[in-house]
Amino acid sequence: MIETGAIAALLAMMAAVAVAVVRQRNLFAVVVLTTAYSFLMATALAALDAADVAMTEAAVGAGISTVLLLGALHLVGSLEMKPSAGSAVPLAIVVVTGLLVAYGTYGLPAFSDPDAPMHRHVAPRYLQEGPKETGVPNVVTAVLASYRGFDTLGETTVVFTAGIGVIALLRRRRPGEQEDKP
Amino acid sequence: MRMDIILRVVGKILIPYAVVFALYVQFHGDFGPGGGFQAGVVIAAAVIFYGIIFGLAAARRAVPESLVESMVALGVLVFAGVGVAGIVLGGNYLDYFVLAHDSVHGQHRGILWVEAGVGITVSGVMLKVFYLFTGRARDLEDGP
């Protein structure tokens, strides 16, 4: 009960921060607010017992991406321009999409419902056989690295490809070096 | 920020613990929360904060850019290499059961190396992106 209240409070604070991000014109303040949003998200995930995701959110969302956004602000300046067109149409699209998503949640099984399809498919086998087959007590690690090894290899390749893409775009060329030289 | 004594002292105290915590998350991921991805981002965050507090040049000396660039590719190679090792030892691709005489021990060994590969690539990519962004800002300051 306390947990539900705490998560509801965190979600309400996240909504407030999101509104502040939209209204704020100073981009430095926006970066600070998105950092606060990430920390609230990490706390909510920790309250939901998802320690792995909470750790990632705190390190990537609040730490690394804040540093990268501040580095970007250093390049582009920190005042947002006035939007050229009115905001009525984008606002309508966002509201309609949000209502559709909220309507869609009524089709989902209740949170942590043990009879939900996703808890009855392969999850029971992982939970019962995983520790015996892999000798790894943390089922998350067993599923991630062993049962779903191909998925994780794909994810690592995605991270690798993203890194290569950034290197290709931003690599420094020394002054006087030609475009077509390697 | 190099002259800010509070940041320097707090950084000197906390950054080593952040690195040790990252290694703990990396190698204890079988038993507690965490794994390669979490360890990779925590270790990258530790180096990034070192770079912010003590200057980019100090960070580049501690973790050279050539090492970071090799890590980007090395992690994927380690991960894919575990898969090939499975084939060489008579199993399927990414089959850990054949990696040791005992199947459970083989799973342990496979998961350890796979997580190491994920951690190496993730920390390498995060640090490389940080170095590229901050290096670009410095280029603009130096003028065209």
Coordinates of N, CA and C in Angstrom, one line a residue, chain B:
Chain B
M1 N 36.3 24.0 -13.9 CA 36.0 23.4 -12.6 C 37.2 22.8 -12.0
R2 N 38.4 22.9 -12.6 CA 39.6 22.2 -12.1 C 40.0 22.8 -10.8
M3 N 39.6 24.0 -10.5 CA 40.1 24.7 -9.3 C 39.2 24.5 -8.1
D4 N 38.0 23.9 -8.4 CA 37.0 23.8 -7.3 C 37.4 22.7 -6.3
I5 N 37.8 23.1 -5.1 CA 38.4 22.1 -4.2 C 37.4 21.1 -3.7
I6 N 36.1 21.5 -3.5 CA 35.1 20.6 -3.0 C 34.9 19.5 -4.1
L7 N 34.8 19.9 -5.3 CA 34.6 18.8 -6.4 C 35.8 17.9 -6.5
R8 N 37.0 18.5 -6.4 CA 38.2 17.7 -6.5 C 38.3 16.7 -5.4
V9 N 38.0 17.1 -4.1 CA 38.1 16.2 -3.0 C 37.0 15.1 -3.1
V10 N 35.8 15.6 -3.3 CA 34.7 14.6 -3.4 C 34.9 13.6 -4.6
G11 N 35.4 14.1 -5.7 CA 35.7 13.3 -6.8 C 36.8 12.2 -6.5
K12 N 37.9 12.7 -5.8 CA 38.9 11.8 -5.5 C 38.4 10.7 -4.5
I13 N 37.5 11.0 -3.6 CA 37.0 10.0 -2.7 C 36.0 9.1 -3.4
L14 N 35.1 9.6 -4.3 CA 34.0 8.8 -4.8 C 34.4 8.0 -6.0
I15 N 35.2 8.6 -6.9 CA 35.4 7.9 -8.2 C 36.0 6.5 -8.0
P16 N 37.0 6.3 -7.2 CA 37.5 4.9 -7.0 C 36.4 3.9 -6.6
Y17 N 35.5 4.4 -5.7 CA 34.4 3.5 -5.2 C 33.5 3.2 -6.4
A18 N 33.3 4.2 -7.2 CA 32.4 4.0 -8.4 C 33.0 2.9 -9.3
V19 N 34.3 3.0 -9.5 CA 34.9 2.0 -10.4 C 34.8 0.6 -9.7
V20 N 35.1 0.5 -8.4 CA 35.0 -0.8 -7.7 C 33.6 -1.3 -7.8
F21 N 32.6 -0.4 -7.6 CA 31.2 -0.8 -7.7 C 30.9 -1.3 -9.0
A22 N 31.4 -0.7 -10.1 CA 31.2 -1.2 -11.4 C 31.7 -2.6 -11.6
L23 N 32.9 -2.8 -11.1 CA 33.5 -4.2 -11.2 C 32.7 -5.2 -10.4
Y24 N 32.2 -4.8 -9.3 CA 31.3 -5.6 -8.5 C 30.1 -6.0 -9.3
V25 N 29.4 -5.0 -9.9 CA 28.2 -5.2 -10.6 C 28.5 -6.1 -11.8
Q26 N 29.7 -5.9 -12.4 CA 30.1 -6.8 -13.6 C 30.2 -8.2 -13.2
F27 N 31.0 -8.5 -12.1 CA 31.4 -9.9 -11.9 C 30.4 -10.5 -10.9
H28 N 29.6 -9.8 -10.2 CA 28.6 -10.3 -9.3 C 27.2 -10.4 -9.8
G29 N 27.1 -10.1 -11.2 CA 25.8 -10.0 -11.8 C 25.1 -11.4 -11.8
D30 N 25.8 -12.5 -11.6 CA 25.2 -13.8 -11.5 C 24.4 -13.9 -10.3
F31 N 24.8 -13.2 -9.2 CA 24.1 -13.4 -7.9 C 23.3 -12.2 -7.5
G32 N 23.7 -11.0 -7.8 CA 22.9 -9.8 -7.4 C 22.4 -9.1 -8.7
P33 N 21.8 -8.0 -8.5 CA 21.3 -7.2 -9.7 C 22.5 -6.7 -10.5
G34 N 22.3 -6.5 -11.8 CA 23.4 -6.0 -12.6 C 23.9 -6.9 -13.6
G35 N 24.9 -6.5 -14.3 CA 25.5 -7.3 -15.4 C 26.4 -6.3 -16.2
G36 N 26.7 -6.8 -17.4 CA 27.6 -6.1 -18.3 C 27.2 -4.7 -18.6
F37 N 25.9 -4.5 -19.0 CA 25.5 -3.2 -19.4 C 25.6 -2.2 -18.3
Q38 N 25.1 -2.6 -17.1 CA 25.1 -1.7 -15.9 C 26.5 -1.3 -15.6
A39 N 27.4 -2.4 -15.5 CA 28.8 -2.1 -15.2 C 29.4 -1.2 -16.2
G40 N 29.1 -1.4 -17.5 CA 29.7 -0.5 -18.5 C 29.4 0.9 -18.3
V41 N 28.1 1.2 -18.1 CA 27.7 2.6 -18.0 C 28.2 3.2 -16.7
V42 N 28.3 2.4 -15.6 CA 28.8 3.0 -14.3 C 30.3 3.3 -14.5
I43 N 31.0 2.4 -15.1 CA 32.5 2.7 -15.3 C 32.7 3.9 -16.2
A44 N 31.8 4.0 -17.3 CA 32.0 5.2 -18.2 C 31.6 6.4 -17.4
A45 N 30.5 6.4 -16.6 CA 30.2 7.6 -15.8 C 31.3 8.0 -14.9
A46 N 32.0 7.0 -14.3 CA 33.1 7.4 -13.4 C 34.2 8.1 -14.1
V47 N 34.6 7.6 -15.3 CA 35.6 8.3 -16.1 C 35.2 9.6 -16.6
I48 N 33.9 9.7 -17.0 CA 33.3 11.0 -17.4 C 33.4 12.1 -16.3
F49 N 33.0 11.7 -15.1 CA 33.1 12.6 -14.0 C 34.5 13.0 -13.7
Y50 N 35.4 12.1 -13.8 CA 36.8 12.4 -13.6 C 37.2 13.4 -14.7
G51 N 36.8 13.2 -15.9 CA 37.1 14.2 -17.0 C 36.5 15.5 -16.7
I52 N 35.3 15.6 -16.2 CA 34.7 16.9 -15.9 C 35.4 17.7 -14.8
I53 N 35.8 16.9 -13.8 CA 36.4 17.6 -12.6 C 37.9 17.9 -12.9
F54 N 38.6 17.0 -13.4 CA 40.1 17.2 -13.5 C 40.5 17.6 -14.9
G55 N 39.6 17.7 -15.8 CA 39.9 18.2 -17.2 C 40.0 17.0 -18.1
L56 N 39.7 17.3 -19.4 CA 39.6 16.3 -20.4 C 41.0 15.6 -20.7
A57 N 42.0 16.5 -20.6 CA 43.4 15.9 -20.9 C 43.8 14.9 -19.8
A58 N 43.4 15.1 -18.6 CA 43.7 14.1 -17.5 C 42.9 12.8 -17.8
A59 N 41.7 12.9 -18.2 CA 40.9 11.7 -18.5 C 41.5 11.0 -19.7
R60 N 41.9 11.7 -20.7 CA 42.5 11.1 -21.9 C 43.8 10.4 -21.5
R61 N 44.6 10.9 -20.5 CA 45.8 10.3 -20.1 C 45.5 9.0 -19.3
A62 N 44.4 9.1 -18.4 CA 44.1 7.9 -17.6 C 43.5 6.8 -18.5
V63 N 42.6 7.2 -19.4 CA 41.9 6.2 -20.3 C 42.2 6.7 -21.7
P64 N 43.3 6.2 -22.4 CA 43.6 6.8 -23.7 C 42.5 6.5 -24.7
E65 N 42.4 7.4 -25.7 CA 41.4 7.3 -26.7 C 41.5 6.0 -27.6
S66 N 42.8 5.6 -27.8 CA 43.0 4.4 -28.6 C 42.5 3.2 -27.9
L67 N 42.6 3.1 -26.6 CA 42.1 2.0 -25.8 C 40.6 2.0 -25.9
V68 N 40.0 3.2 -25.8 CA 38.5 3.3 -25.8 C 38.0 2.8 -27.2
E69 N 38.7 3.2 -28.2 CA 38.2 2.9 -29.6 C 38.3 1.4 -29.8
S70 N 39.4 0.8 -29.3 CA 39.5 -0.7 -29.4 C 38.5 -1.4 -28.6
M71 N 38.1 -0.8 -27.4 CA 37.1 -1.5 -26.6 C 35.8 -1.6 -27.3
V72 N 35.4 -0.6 -28.1 CA 34.2 -0.5 -28.9 C 34.0 -1.8 -29.6
A73 N 35.1 -2.2 -30.3 CA 35.0 -3.4 -31.2 C 35.3 -4.7 -30.4
L74 N 36.2 -4.6 -29.4 CA 36.7 -5.8 -28.7 C 35.5 -6.5 -28.0
G75 N 34.6 -5.7 -27.4 CA 33.5 -6.4 -26.6 C 32.6 -7.2 -27.5
V76 N 32.3 -6.7 -28.7 CA 31.4 -7.5 -29.6 C 32.2 -8.8 -30.0
L77 N 33.5 -8.6 -30.3 CA 34.4 -9.8 -30.7 C 34.4 -10.8 -29.6
V78 N 34.5 -10.4 -28.3 CA 34.5 -11.3 -27.2 C 33.2 -12.1 -27.2
F79 N 32.1 -11.3 -27.3 CA 30.8 -12.0 -27.2 C 30.6 -13.0 -28.4
A80 N 30.9 -12.5 -29.6 CA 30.8 -13.4 -30.8 C 31.8 -14.6 -30.6
G81 N 33.0 -14.3 -30.0 CA 34.0 -15.4 -29.9 C 33.5 -16.5 -29.0
V82 N 32.8 -16.1 -27.9 CA 32.2 -17.2 -27.0 C 31.3 -18.1 -27.9
G83 N 30.5 -17.4 -28.8 CA 29.6 -18.2 -29.7 C 30.5 -19.2 -30.5
V84 N 31.5 -18.7 -31.1 CA 32.4 -19.5 -32.0 C 33.0 -20.6 -31.2
A85 N 33.5 -20.3 -29.9 CA 34.1 -21.3 -29.1 C 33.1 -22.4 -28.8
G86 N 31.8 -22.1 -28.7 CA 30.8 -23.2 -28.6 C 30.8 -24.1 -29.8
I87 N 30.9 -23.6 -31.0 CA 31.0 -24.4 -32.2 C 32.2 -25.3 -32.2
V88 N 33.4 -24.6 -31.9 CA 34.7 -25.3 -31.9 C 34.6 -26.5 -31.0
L89 N 34.0 -26.3 -29.8 CA 34.0 -27.4 -28.8 C 32.9 -28.4 -29.0
G90 N 32.2 -28.3 -30.2 CA 31.3 -29.4 -30.6 C 29.8 -29.1 -30.2
G91 N 29.5 -27.8 -29.9 CA 28.1 -27.5 -29.6 C 27.5 -26.6 -30.7
N92 N 26.5 -25.8 -30.4 CA 25.9 -24.9 -31.3 C 26.5 -23.5 -31.0
Y93 N 26.2 -22.5 -31.9 CA 26.6 -21.1 -31.7 C 26.0 -20.6 -30.4
L94 N 26.8 -20.0 -29.5 CA 26.4 -19.5 -28.2 C 25.9 -20.6 -27.3
D95 N 26.4 -21.8 -27.5 CA 26.1 -22.9 -26.6 C 27.1 -23.0 -25.5
Y96 N 26.6 -22.7 -24.3 CA 27.6 -22.6 -23.2 C 27.9 -24.0 -22.5
F97 N 26.9 -25.0 -22.8 CA 27.1 -26.2 -22.0 C 28.4 -26.9 -22.3
V98 N 28.9 -26.7 -23.5 CA 30.1 -27.4 -23.9 C 31.4 -26.7 -23.5
L99 N 31.3 -25.5 -22.9 CA 32.5 -24.7 -22.6 C 33.3 -25.3 -21.4
A100 N 32.8 -26.2 -20.6 CA 33.5 -26.8 -19.6 C 33.0 -28.3 -19.4
H101 N 33.8 -29.1 -18.7 CA 33.4 -30.5 -18.6 C 32.1 -30.7 -18.0
D102 N 31.7 -29.8 -17.1 CA 30.4 -29.8 -16.4 C 29.5 -28.8 -17.0
S103 N 28.2 -29.1 -17.3 CA 27.4 -28.2 -18.1 C 27.1 -26.9 -17.3
V104 N 26.8 -27.1 -16.0 CA 26.5 -25.9 -15.2 C 27.8 -25.0 -15.1
H105 N 28.9 -25.6 -15.0 CA 30.2 -24.8 -14.9 C 30.4 -24.1 -16.3
G106 N 30.0 -24.8 -17.4 CA 30.1 -24.2 -18.7 C 29.2 -23.0 -18.8
Q107 N 28.0 -23.1 -18.3 CA 27.1 -21.9 -18.3 C 27.7 -20.8 -17.6
H108 N 28.3 -21.0 -16.4 CA 28.9 -20.0 -15.6 C 30.0 -19.3 -16.4
R109 N 30.8 -20.1 -17.1 CA 32.0 -19.6 -17.9 C 31.4 -18.7 -19.0
G110 N 30.4 -19.3 -19.8 CA 29.9 -18.6 -20.9 C 29.3 -17.2 -20.5
I111 N 28.5 -17.2 -19.4 CA 27.8 -16.0 -19.0 C 28.9 -15.0 -18.5
L112 N 29.9 -15.4 -17.9 CA 31.0 -14.5 -17.4 C 31.6 -13.8 -18.6
W113 N 31.9 -14.5 -19.7 CA 32.6 -13.9 -20.8 C 31.6 -13.1 -21.6
V114 N 30.4 -13.5 -21.8 CA 29.4 -12.7 -22.5 C 29.2 -11.4 -21.8
E115 N 29.0 -11.4 -20.5 CA 28.8 -10.2 -19.8 C 30.0 -9.3 -19.9
A116 N 31.2 -9.9 -19.9 CA 32.4 -9.1 -20.0 C 32.4 -8.4 -21.4
G117 N 32.0 -9.1 -22.4 CA 31.9 -8.5 -23.7 C 31.0 -7.3 -23.8
V118 N 29.8 -7.5 -23.2 CA 28.8 -6.4 -23.1 C 29.4 -5.2 -22.4
G119 N 30.0 -5.4 -21.3 CA 30.5 -4.3 -20.5 C 31.6 -3.6 -21.2
I120 N 32.5 -4.3 -21.9 CA 33.6 -3.6 -22.6 C 33.0 -2.7 -23.7
T121 N 32.1 -3.3 -24.5 CA 31.6 -2.5 -25.6 C 30.8 -1.3 -25.1
V122 N 29.9 -1.5 -24.1 CA 29.1 -0.4 -23.6 C 29.9 0.7 -23.1
S123 N 30.9 0.4 -22.2 CA 31.7 1.5 -21.6 C 32.6 2.1 -22.7
G124 N 33.1 1.3 -23.7 CA 33.8 1.9 -24.8 C 33.0 2.9 -25.6
V125 N 31.8 2.5 -26.0 CA 30.9 3.4 -26.8 C 30.6 4.7 -26.0
M126 N 30.2 4.5 -24.7 CA 29.8 5.7 -23.9 C 31.0 6.7 -23.8
L127 N 32.2 6.2 -23.5 CA 33.4 7.0 -23.4 C 33.8 7.7 -24.7
K128 N 33.7 6.9 -25.8 CA 34.0 7.4 -27.1 C 33.1 8.6 -27.5
V129 N 31.8 8.4 -27.2 CA 30.9 9.5 -27.5 C 31.2 10.7 -26.7
F130 N 31.5 10.5 -25.4 CA 31.9 11.7 -24.5 C 33.1 12.4 -25.1
Y131 N 34.1 11.6 -25.4 CA 35.4 12.2 -25.9 C 35.1 13.0 -27.2
L132 N 34.3 12.4 -28.1 CA 34.0 13.1 -29.4 C 33.2 14.4 -29.1
F133 N 32.2 14.4 -28.3 CA 31.4 15.6 -28.0 C 32.3 16.7 -27.4
T134 N 33.0 16.3 -26.4 CA 33.8 17.4 -25.7 C 34.9 17.8 -26.5
G135 N 35.5 16.9 -27.3 CA 36.6 17.3 -28.2 C 36.1 18.3 -29.3
R136 N 34.9 18.1 -29.7 CA 34.3 19.0 -30.7 C 34.1 20.4 -30.1
A137 N 33.6 20.5 -28.9 CA 33.4 21.8 -28.3 C 34.8 22.5 -28.2
R138 N 35.8 21.8 -27.9 CA 37.2 22.4 -27.8 C 37.6 22.9 -29.1
D139 N 37.3 22.2 -30.2 CA 37.7 22.7 -31.5 C 37.1 24.0 -31.8
L140 N 35.8 24.2 -31.5 CA 35.1 25.4 -31.8 C 35.8 26.6 -31.0
E141 N 36.2 26.3 -29.7 CA 36.8 27.3 -28.9 C 38.1 27.8 -29.5
D142 N 38.8 26.8 -30.1 CA 40.1 27.1 -30.7 C 40.0 28.0 -31.9
G143 N 38.8 28.0 -32.5 CA 38.5 28.8 -33.7 C 38.8 28.0 -34.9
P144 N 38.2 28.4 -36.1 CA 38.4 27.6 -37.3 C 39.8 27.6 -37.8

